[in-house]
Coordinates of C-alpha atoms in Angstrom, one line a residue:
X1 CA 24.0 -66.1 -100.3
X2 CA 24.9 -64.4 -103.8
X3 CA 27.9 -61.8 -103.5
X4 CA 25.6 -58.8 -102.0
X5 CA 28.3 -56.6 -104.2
X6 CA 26.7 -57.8 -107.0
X7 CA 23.5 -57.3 -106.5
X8 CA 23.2 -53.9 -107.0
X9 CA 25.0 -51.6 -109.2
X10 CA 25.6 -47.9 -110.6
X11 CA 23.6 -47.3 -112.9
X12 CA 25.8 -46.2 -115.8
X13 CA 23.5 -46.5 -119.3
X14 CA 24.8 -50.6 -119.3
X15 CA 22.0 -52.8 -120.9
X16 CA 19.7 -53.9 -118.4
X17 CA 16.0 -55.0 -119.1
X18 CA 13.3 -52.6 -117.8
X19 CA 10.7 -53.0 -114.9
X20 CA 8.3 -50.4 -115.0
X21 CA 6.6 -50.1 -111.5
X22 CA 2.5 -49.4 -111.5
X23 CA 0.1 -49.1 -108.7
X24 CA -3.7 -49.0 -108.5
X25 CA -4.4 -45.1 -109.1
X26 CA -1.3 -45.3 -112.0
X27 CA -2.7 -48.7 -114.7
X28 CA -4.8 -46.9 -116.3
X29 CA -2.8 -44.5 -117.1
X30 CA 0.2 -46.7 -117.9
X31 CA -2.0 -48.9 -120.3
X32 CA -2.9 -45.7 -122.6
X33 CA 0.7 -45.3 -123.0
X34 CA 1.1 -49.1 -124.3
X35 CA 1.5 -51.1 -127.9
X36 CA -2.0 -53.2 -128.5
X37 CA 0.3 -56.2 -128.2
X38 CA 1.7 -55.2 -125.1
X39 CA -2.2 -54.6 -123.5
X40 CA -2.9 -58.2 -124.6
X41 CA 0.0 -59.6 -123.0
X42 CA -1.0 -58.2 -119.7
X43 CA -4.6 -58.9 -119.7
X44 CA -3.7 -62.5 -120.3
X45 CA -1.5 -62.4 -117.3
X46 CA -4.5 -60.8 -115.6
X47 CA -2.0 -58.2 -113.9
X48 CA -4.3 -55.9 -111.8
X49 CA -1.1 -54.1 -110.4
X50 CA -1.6 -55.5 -106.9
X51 CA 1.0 -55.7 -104.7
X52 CA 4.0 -58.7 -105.3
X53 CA 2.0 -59.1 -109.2
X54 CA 4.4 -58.8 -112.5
X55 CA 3.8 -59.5 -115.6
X56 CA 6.4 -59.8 -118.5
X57 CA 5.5 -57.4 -121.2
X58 CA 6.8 -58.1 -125.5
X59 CA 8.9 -55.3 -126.2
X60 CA 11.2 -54.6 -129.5
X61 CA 11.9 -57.6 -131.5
X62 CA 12.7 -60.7 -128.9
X63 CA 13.1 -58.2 -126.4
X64 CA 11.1 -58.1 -123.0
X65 CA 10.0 -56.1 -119.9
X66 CA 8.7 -56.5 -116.5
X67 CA 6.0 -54.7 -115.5
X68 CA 5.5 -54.8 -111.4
X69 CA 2.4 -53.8 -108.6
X70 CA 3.1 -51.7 -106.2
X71 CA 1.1 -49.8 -103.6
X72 CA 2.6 -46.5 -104.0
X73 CA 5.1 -45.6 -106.8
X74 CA 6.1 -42.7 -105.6
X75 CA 6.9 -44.2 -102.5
X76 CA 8.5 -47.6 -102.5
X77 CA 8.4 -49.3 -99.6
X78 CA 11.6 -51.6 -99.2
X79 CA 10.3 -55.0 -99.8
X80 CA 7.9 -53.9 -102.6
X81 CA 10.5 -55.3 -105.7
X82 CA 12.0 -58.1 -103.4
X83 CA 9.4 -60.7 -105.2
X84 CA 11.1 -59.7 -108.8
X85 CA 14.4 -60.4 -107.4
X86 CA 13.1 -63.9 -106.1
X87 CA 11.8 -65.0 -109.2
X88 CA 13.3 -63.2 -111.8
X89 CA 15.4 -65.1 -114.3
X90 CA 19.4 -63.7 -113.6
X91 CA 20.2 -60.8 -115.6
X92 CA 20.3 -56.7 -114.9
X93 CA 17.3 -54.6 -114.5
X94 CA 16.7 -51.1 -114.3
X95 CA 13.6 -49.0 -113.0
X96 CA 12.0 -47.1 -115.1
X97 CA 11.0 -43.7 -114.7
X98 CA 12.8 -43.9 -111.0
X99 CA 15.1 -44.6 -108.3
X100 CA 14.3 -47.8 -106.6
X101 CA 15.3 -45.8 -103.2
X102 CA 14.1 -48.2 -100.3
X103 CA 13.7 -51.3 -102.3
X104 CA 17.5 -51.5 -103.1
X105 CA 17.6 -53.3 -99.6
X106 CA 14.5 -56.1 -100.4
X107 CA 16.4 -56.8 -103.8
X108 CA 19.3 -58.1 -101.9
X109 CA 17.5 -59.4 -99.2
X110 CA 15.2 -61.4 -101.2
X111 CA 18.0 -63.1 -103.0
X112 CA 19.7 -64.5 -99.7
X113 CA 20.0 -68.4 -99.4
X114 CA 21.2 -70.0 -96.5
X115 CA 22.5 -73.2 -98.4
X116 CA 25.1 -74.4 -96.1
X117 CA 23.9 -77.9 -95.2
X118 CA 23.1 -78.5 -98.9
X119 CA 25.0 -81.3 -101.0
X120 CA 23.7 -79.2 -103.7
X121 CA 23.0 -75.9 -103.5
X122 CA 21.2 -73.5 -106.1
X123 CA 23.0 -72.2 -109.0
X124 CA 20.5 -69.1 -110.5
X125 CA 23.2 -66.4 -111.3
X126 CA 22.6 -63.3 -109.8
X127 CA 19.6 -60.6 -110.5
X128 CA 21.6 -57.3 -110.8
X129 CA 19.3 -53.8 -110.3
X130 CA 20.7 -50.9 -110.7
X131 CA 20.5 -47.4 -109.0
X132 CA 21.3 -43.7 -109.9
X133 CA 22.1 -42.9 -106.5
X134 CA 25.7 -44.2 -105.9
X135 CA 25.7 -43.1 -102.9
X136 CA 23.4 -44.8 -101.3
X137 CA 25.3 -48.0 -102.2
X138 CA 27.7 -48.5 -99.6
X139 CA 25.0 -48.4 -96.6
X140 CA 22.3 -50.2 -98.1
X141 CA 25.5 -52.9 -98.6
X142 CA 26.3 -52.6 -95.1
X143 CA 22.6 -53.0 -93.8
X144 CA 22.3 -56.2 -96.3
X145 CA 25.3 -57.7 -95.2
X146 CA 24.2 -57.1 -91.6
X147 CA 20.7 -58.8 -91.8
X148 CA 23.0 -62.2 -93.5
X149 CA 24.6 -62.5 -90.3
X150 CA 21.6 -62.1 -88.2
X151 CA 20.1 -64.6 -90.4
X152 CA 23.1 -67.2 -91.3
X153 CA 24.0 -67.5 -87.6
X154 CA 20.3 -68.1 -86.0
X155 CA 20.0 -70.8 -89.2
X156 CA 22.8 -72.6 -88.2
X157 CA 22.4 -75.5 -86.1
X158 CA 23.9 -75.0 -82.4
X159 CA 26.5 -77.6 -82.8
X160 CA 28.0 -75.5 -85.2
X161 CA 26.8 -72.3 -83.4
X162 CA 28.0 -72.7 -80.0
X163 CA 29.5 -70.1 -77.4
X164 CA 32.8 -70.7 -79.2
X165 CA 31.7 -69.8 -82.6
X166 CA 29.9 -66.5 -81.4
X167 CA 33.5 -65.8 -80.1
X168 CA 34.8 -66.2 -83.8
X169 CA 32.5 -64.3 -85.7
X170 CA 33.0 -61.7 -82.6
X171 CA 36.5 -61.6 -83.2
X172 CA 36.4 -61.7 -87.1
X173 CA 34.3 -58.7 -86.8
X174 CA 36.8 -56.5 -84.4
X175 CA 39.7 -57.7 -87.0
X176 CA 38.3 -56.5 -89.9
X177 CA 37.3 -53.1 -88.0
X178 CA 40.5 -52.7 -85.9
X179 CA 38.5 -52.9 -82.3
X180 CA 39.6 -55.0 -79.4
X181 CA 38.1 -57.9 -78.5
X182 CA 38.1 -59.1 -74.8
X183 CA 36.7 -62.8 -73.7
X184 CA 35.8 -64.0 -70.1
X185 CA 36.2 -68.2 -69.7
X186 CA 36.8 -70.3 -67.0
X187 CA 38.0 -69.3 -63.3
X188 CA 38.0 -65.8 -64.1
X189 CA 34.4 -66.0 -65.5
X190 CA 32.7 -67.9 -62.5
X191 CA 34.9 -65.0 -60.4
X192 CA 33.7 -61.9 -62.9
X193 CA 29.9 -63.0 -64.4
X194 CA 29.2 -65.4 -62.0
X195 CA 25.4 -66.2 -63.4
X196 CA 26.6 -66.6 -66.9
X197 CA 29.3 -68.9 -65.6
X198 CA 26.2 -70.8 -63.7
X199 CA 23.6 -71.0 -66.4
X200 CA 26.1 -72.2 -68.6
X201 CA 28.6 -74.8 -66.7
X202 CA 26.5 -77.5 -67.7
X203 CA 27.2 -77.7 -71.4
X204 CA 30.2 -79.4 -72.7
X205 CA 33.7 -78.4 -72.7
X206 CA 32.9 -77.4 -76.5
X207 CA 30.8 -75.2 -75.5
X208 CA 32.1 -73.7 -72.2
X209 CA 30.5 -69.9 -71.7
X210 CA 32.3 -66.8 -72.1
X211 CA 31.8 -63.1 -71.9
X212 CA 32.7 -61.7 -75.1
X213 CA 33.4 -57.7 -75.2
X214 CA 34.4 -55.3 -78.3
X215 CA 35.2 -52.2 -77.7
X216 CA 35.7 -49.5 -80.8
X217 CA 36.0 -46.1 -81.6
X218 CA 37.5 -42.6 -80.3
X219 CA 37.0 -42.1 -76.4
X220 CA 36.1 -38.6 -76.9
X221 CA 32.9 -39.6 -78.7
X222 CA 29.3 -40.6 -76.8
X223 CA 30.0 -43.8 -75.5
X224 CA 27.1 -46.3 -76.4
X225 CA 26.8 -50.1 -75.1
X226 CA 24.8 -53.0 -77.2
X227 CA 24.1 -56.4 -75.5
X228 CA 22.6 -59.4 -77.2
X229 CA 21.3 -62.6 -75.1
X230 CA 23.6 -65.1 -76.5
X231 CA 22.0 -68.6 -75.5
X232 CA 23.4 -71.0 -77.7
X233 CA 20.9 -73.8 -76.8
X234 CA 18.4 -73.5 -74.3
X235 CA 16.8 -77.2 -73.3
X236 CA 15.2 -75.3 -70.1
X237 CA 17.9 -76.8 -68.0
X238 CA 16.5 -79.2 -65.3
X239 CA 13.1 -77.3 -65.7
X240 CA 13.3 -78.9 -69.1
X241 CA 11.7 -78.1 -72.2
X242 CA 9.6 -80.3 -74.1
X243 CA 10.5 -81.6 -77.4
X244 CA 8.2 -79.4 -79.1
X245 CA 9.7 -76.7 -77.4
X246 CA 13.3 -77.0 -78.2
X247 CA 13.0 -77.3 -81.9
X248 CA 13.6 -73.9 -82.2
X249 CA 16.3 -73.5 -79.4
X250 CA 19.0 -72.8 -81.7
X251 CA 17.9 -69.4 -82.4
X252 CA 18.0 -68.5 -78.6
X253 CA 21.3 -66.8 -79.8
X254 CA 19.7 -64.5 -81.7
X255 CA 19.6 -61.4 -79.7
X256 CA 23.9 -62.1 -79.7
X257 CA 23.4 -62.0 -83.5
X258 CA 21.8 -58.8 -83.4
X259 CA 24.4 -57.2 -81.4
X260 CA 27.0 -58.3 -83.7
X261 CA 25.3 -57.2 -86.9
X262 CA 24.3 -53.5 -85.1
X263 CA 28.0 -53.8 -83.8
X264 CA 29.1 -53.9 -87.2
X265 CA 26.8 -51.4 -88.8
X266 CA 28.3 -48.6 -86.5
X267 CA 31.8 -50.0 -87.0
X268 CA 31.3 -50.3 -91.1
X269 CA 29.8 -47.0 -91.7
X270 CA 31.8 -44.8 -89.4
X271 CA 29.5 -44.0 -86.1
X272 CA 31.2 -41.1 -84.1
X273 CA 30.6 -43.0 -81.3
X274 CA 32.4 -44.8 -77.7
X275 CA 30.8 -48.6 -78.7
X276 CA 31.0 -51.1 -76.1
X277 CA 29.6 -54.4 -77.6
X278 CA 28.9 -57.5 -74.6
X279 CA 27.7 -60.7 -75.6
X280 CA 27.3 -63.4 -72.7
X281 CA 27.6 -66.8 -74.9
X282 CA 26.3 -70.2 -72.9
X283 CA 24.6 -73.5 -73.7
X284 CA 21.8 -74.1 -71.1
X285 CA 21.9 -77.7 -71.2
X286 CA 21.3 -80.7 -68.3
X287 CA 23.5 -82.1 -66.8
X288 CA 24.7 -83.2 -63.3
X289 CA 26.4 -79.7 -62.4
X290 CA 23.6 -78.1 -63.6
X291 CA 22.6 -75.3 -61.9
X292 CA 19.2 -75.8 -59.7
X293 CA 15.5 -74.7 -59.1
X294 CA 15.6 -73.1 -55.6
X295 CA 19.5 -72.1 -56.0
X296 CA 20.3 -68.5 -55.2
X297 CA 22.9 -66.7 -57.4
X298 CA 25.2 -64.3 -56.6
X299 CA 25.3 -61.6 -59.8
X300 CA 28.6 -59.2 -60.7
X301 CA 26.2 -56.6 -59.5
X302 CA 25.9 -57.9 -55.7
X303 CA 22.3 -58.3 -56.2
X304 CA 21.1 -62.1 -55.3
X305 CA 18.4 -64.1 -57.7
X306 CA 16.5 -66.9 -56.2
X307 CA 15.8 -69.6 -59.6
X308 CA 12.3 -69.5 -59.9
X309 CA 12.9 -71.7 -63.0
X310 CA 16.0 -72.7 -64.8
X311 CA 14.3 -72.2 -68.2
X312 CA 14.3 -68.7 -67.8
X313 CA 18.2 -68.1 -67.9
X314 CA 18.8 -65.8 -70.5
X315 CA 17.3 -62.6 -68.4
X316 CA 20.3 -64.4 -65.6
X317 CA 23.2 -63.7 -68.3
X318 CA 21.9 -60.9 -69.7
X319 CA 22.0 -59.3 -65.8
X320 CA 25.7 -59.6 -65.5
X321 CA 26.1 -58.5 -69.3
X322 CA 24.2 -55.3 -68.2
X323 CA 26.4 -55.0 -65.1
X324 CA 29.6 -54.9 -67.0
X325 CA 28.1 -52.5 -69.5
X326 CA 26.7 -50.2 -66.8
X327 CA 30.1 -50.1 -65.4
X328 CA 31.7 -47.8 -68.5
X329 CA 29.0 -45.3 -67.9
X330 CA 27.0 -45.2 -71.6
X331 CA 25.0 -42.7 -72.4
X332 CA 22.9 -45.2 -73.7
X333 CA 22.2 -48.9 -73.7
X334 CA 20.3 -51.2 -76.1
X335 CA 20.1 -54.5 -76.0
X336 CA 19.0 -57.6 -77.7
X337 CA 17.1 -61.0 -76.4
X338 CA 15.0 -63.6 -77.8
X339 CA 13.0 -63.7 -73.9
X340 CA 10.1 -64.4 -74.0
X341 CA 7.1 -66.5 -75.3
X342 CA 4.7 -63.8 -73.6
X343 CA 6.0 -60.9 -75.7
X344 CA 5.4 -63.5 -78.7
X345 CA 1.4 -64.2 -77.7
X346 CA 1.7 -60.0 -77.1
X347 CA 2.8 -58.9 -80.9
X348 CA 3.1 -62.2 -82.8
X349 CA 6.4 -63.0 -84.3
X350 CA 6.8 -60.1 -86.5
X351 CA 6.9 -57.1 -84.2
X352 CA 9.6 -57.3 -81.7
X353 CA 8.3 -55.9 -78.5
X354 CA 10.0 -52.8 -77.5
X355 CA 10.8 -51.6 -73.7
X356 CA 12.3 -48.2 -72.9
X357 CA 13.0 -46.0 -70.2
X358 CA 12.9 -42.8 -71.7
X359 CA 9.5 -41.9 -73.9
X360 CA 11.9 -39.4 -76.0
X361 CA 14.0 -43.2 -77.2
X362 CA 11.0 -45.4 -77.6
X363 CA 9.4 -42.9 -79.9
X364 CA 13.3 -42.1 -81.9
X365 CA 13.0 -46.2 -82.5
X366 CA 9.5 -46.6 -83.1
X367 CA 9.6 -43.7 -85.7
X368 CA 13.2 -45.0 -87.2
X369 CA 11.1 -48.6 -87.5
X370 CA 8.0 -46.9 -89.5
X371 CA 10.9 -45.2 -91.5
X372 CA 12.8 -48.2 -92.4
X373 CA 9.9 -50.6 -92.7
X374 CA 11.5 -52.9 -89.5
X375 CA 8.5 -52.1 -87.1
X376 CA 8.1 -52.5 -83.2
X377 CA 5.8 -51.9 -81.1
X378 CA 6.2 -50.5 -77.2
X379 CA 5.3 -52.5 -74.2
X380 CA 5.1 -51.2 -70.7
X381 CA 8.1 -51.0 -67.8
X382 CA 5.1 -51.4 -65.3
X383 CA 6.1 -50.6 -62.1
X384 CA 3.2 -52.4 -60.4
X385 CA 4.9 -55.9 -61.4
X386 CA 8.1 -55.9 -60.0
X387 CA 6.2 -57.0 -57.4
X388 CA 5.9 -60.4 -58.9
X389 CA 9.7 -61.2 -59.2
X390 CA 9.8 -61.0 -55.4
X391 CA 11.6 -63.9 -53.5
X392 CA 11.6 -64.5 -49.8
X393 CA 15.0 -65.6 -49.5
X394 CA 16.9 -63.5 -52.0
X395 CA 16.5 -59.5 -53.7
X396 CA 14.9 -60.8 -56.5
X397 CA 13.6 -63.7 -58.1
X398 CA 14.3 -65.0 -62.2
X399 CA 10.5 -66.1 -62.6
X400 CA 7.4 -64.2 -62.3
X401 CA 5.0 -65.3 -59.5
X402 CA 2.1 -64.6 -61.0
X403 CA 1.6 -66.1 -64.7
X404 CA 0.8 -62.6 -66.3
X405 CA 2.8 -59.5 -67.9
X406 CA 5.9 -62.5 -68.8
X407 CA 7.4 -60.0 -71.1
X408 CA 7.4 -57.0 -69.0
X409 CA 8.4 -58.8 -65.6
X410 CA 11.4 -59.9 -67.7
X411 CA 11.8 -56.8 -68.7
X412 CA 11.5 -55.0 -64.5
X413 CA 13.9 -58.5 -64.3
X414 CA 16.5 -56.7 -66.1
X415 CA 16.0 -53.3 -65.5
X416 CA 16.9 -53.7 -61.6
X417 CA 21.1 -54.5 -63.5
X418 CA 21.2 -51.1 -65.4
X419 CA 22.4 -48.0 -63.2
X420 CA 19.3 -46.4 -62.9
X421 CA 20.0 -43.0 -64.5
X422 CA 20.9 -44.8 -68.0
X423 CA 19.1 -44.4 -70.7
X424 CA 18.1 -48.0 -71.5
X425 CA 16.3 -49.8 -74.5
X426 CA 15.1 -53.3 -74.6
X427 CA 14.4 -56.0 -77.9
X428 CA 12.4 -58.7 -77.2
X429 CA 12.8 -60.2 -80.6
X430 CA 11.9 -63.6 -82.0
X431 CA 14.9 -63.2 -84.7
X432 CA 13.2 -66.0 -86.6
X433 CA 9.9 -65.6 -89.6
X434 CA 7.7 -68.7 -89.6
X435 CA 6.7 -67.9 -92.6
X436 CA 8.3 -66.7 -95.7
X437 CA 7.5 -63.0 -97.1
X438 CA 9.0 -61.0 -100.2
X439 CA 12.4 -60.3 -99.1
X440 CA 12.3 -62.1 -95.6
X441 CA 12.6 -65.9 -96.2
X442 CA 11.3 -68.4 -93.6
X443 CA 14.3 -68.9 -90.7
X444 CA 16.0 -66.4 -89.2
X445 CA 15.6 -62.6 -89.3
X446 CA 17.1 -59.3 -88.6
X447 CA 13.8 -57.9 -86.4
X448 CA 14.9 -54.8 -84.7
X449 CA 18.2 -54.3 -86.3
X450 CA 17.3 -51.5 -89.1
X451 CA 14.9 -49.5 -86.2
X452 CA 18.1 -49.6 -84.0
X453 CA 20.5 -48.6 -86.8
X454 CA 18.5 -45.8 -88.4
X455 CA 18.0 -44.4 -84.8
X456 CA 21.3 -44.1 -83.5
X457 CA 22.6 -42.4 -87.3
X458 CA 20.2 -40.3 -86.9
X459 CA 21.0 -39.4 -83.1
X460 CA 25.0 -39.6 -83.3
X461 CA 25.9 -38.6 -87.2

């Protein structure tokens, strides 16, 4: 991706080319305020200011300016000038007549490229926009540089994105912030997190699983825990996946990338909070010390799960990750998964499906979402299910019985590992965009991230 620095500047009188933003209500308006040559030159673009439409407009001389759709300039939304910054040729632009406010973040966004595979990657300089709001800057850098990780780490391929890598960019992370960064392997795993030692003591020495904690911040402030399903691979274990199934599987790690990149926010922009960051990192994978339909596992939390199904590991990890976090007391806990395919046939792949304990939370997140254009959408902690992750030989089975609710019985799965008077949150996400929009590129995606940063700011600044 193009130095995210560079994308946006302060706005200081510098030469930049104009864009001049026009909705519906507005063109009429604007077009009584034009040259004759500058009318022609938009009726033969047929710009109709729709949405994502531009049109290059003649100005003094050999001198040009954009001239953009939107729905609503007087309130931009934050992908509304992300198209300009796709296509654009490089050079510095400048609103007219207005901040671009919101769609500082979509500029940025919009110009990320995940080009790390390429012999030859892309070579358009940057498009520069400028702001007269300085200060806005610094966090709508830190939320940029936030959805890049989410996004370069689910795109990269799991041999390259293994347990051991999340444990780098972990650590990289508490360096550059000055937290401390604890990691679980080997005997003292299998003794600590016993499930995540089970689901993952398959995979290759490479890629041997590991509980990965940060901790950051003054004691004295609200302690607050983030968790993110870190599943390197999943092949479904010995319930194994099909092929058309796993072609995907590398972004099973996304809801680890989410904790990172939510991590980092608070760490970046100064949260006056206790954080407690937990990231169980594993490859599900096959082999002959793979762990077994039928098998009953003994979790950090005393609590024994009969396997239902192998394929449905990352609720196992995610139990022991919730544990540990449970343990220090938070007064609240969000975490992160790519879970289920139910949640998916739910809300589709753009809304991640939201679960809360507390109606007060689910409606601070669901508002910071509408606010920050990073919806999500509530489903229910339905009592009535838990009845379907019953086992007869252990407390709880992995799998639901019954074939319906998949995305809330994984959620009553987890629920049963946080300390029951916590005030808990749970992401469903898909962290990945099958198909390209202004500003969100096909691959992986932040979903979630901006509705979980924009609530806790506004609960703990």
């Amino acid at each position: 991706m193009t130095d995210k620095d560079a994308l946006i500047e302060p706005d200081r009188g510098q030469s930049a080319i104009p864009i001049h933003l026009v909705d519906k209500d507005g063109l009429e308006e604007f077009l009584k305020r034009c040259t004759v040559p500058q009318r022609a030159a938009l009726t033969a673009q047929k710009f109709k200011a729709e949405g994502y439409s531009h049109a290059i407009m003649p100005r003094d001389g050999d001198e040009w300016s954009v001239v953009a759709g939107v729905a609503d300039t007087a309130s931009l939304s934050s992908w509304c000038m992300a198209k300009l910054a796709e296509v654009l040729p490089a050079g510095t632009y400048r609103r007219v007549g207005g901040e671009p406010g919101a769609a500082l973040l979509g500029w940025i966004t919009g110009q990320y490229r995940f080009e790390r595979y390429l012999s030859e990657p892309g070579t358009d300089g940057p498009r520069i926009l400028l702001t007269g709001e300085p200060k806005a800057i610094p966090e709508v850098l830190a939320q940029a540089e936030a959805v890049a990780l989410v996004r370069d780490m689910v795109n990269t391929p799991a041999e390259d994105m293994g347990p051991a890598e999340i444990e780098a960019r972990a650590e990289a992370i508490a360096k550059t912030h000055g937290a401390q960064l604890r990691v679980t392997r080997g005997d003292m795993l299998e003794r600590e997190f016993p499930m995540v030692h089970m689901v993952g003591r398959a995979a290759a020495r490479s890629h041997a699983p590991r509980m990965i904690e940060i901790e950051w911040g003054d004691p004295a402030h609200p302690r607050i825990a983030i968790v993110g399903k870190g599943v390197c691979f999943d092949s479904g274990g010995l319930d194994i996946k099909p092929a058309s199934g796993m072609l995907l599987m590398k972004k099973d790690m996304g809801g680890a990338a989410h904790a990172l990149a939510l991590s980092q926010l608070v760490m970046s922009l100064g949260l006056p909070v206790r954080l407690h960051a937990l990231v169980p990192a594993v490859e599900n994978a096959v082999s002959g010390n793979a762990f077994r339909p039928g098998d009953v596992l003994r979790s950090r939390a005393g609590i024994t799960v009969e396997i239902g199904n192998t394929d449905a590991e990352g609720r196992l990890i995610l139990g022991d990750a919730l544990t540990r976090a449970g343990e220090d007391n938070p007064e609240l806990l969000i975490d992160f998964a790519t879970l289920t395919g139910a949640a998916r046939v739910a809300v589709g792949p753009d809304l991640p499906a939201l679960f809360a304990r507390r109606d007060e939370t689910a409606e601070a997140l669901l508002d910071a979402g509408a606010q920050v254009d990073d919806p999500c959408w509530r489903l229910p902690l339905f009592e009535g299910y838990r009845e379907y992750l019953k086992s007869d030989i252990a407390d709880i089975n992995n799998s639901g019985s019954s074939g319906f609710a998949g995305a809330t019985t994984a959620a009553l799965f987890l629920d049963r590992f946080v300390p029951k008077d916590t005030d808990w949150a749970h992401f469903d996400t898909f962290a990945w965009r099958p198909a390209a929009k202004p500003g969100r590129p096909k691959g992986g995606d932040a979903l979630g991230l901006r509705a979980a940063w924009r609530m806790l700011a506004q609960r703990y600044r």
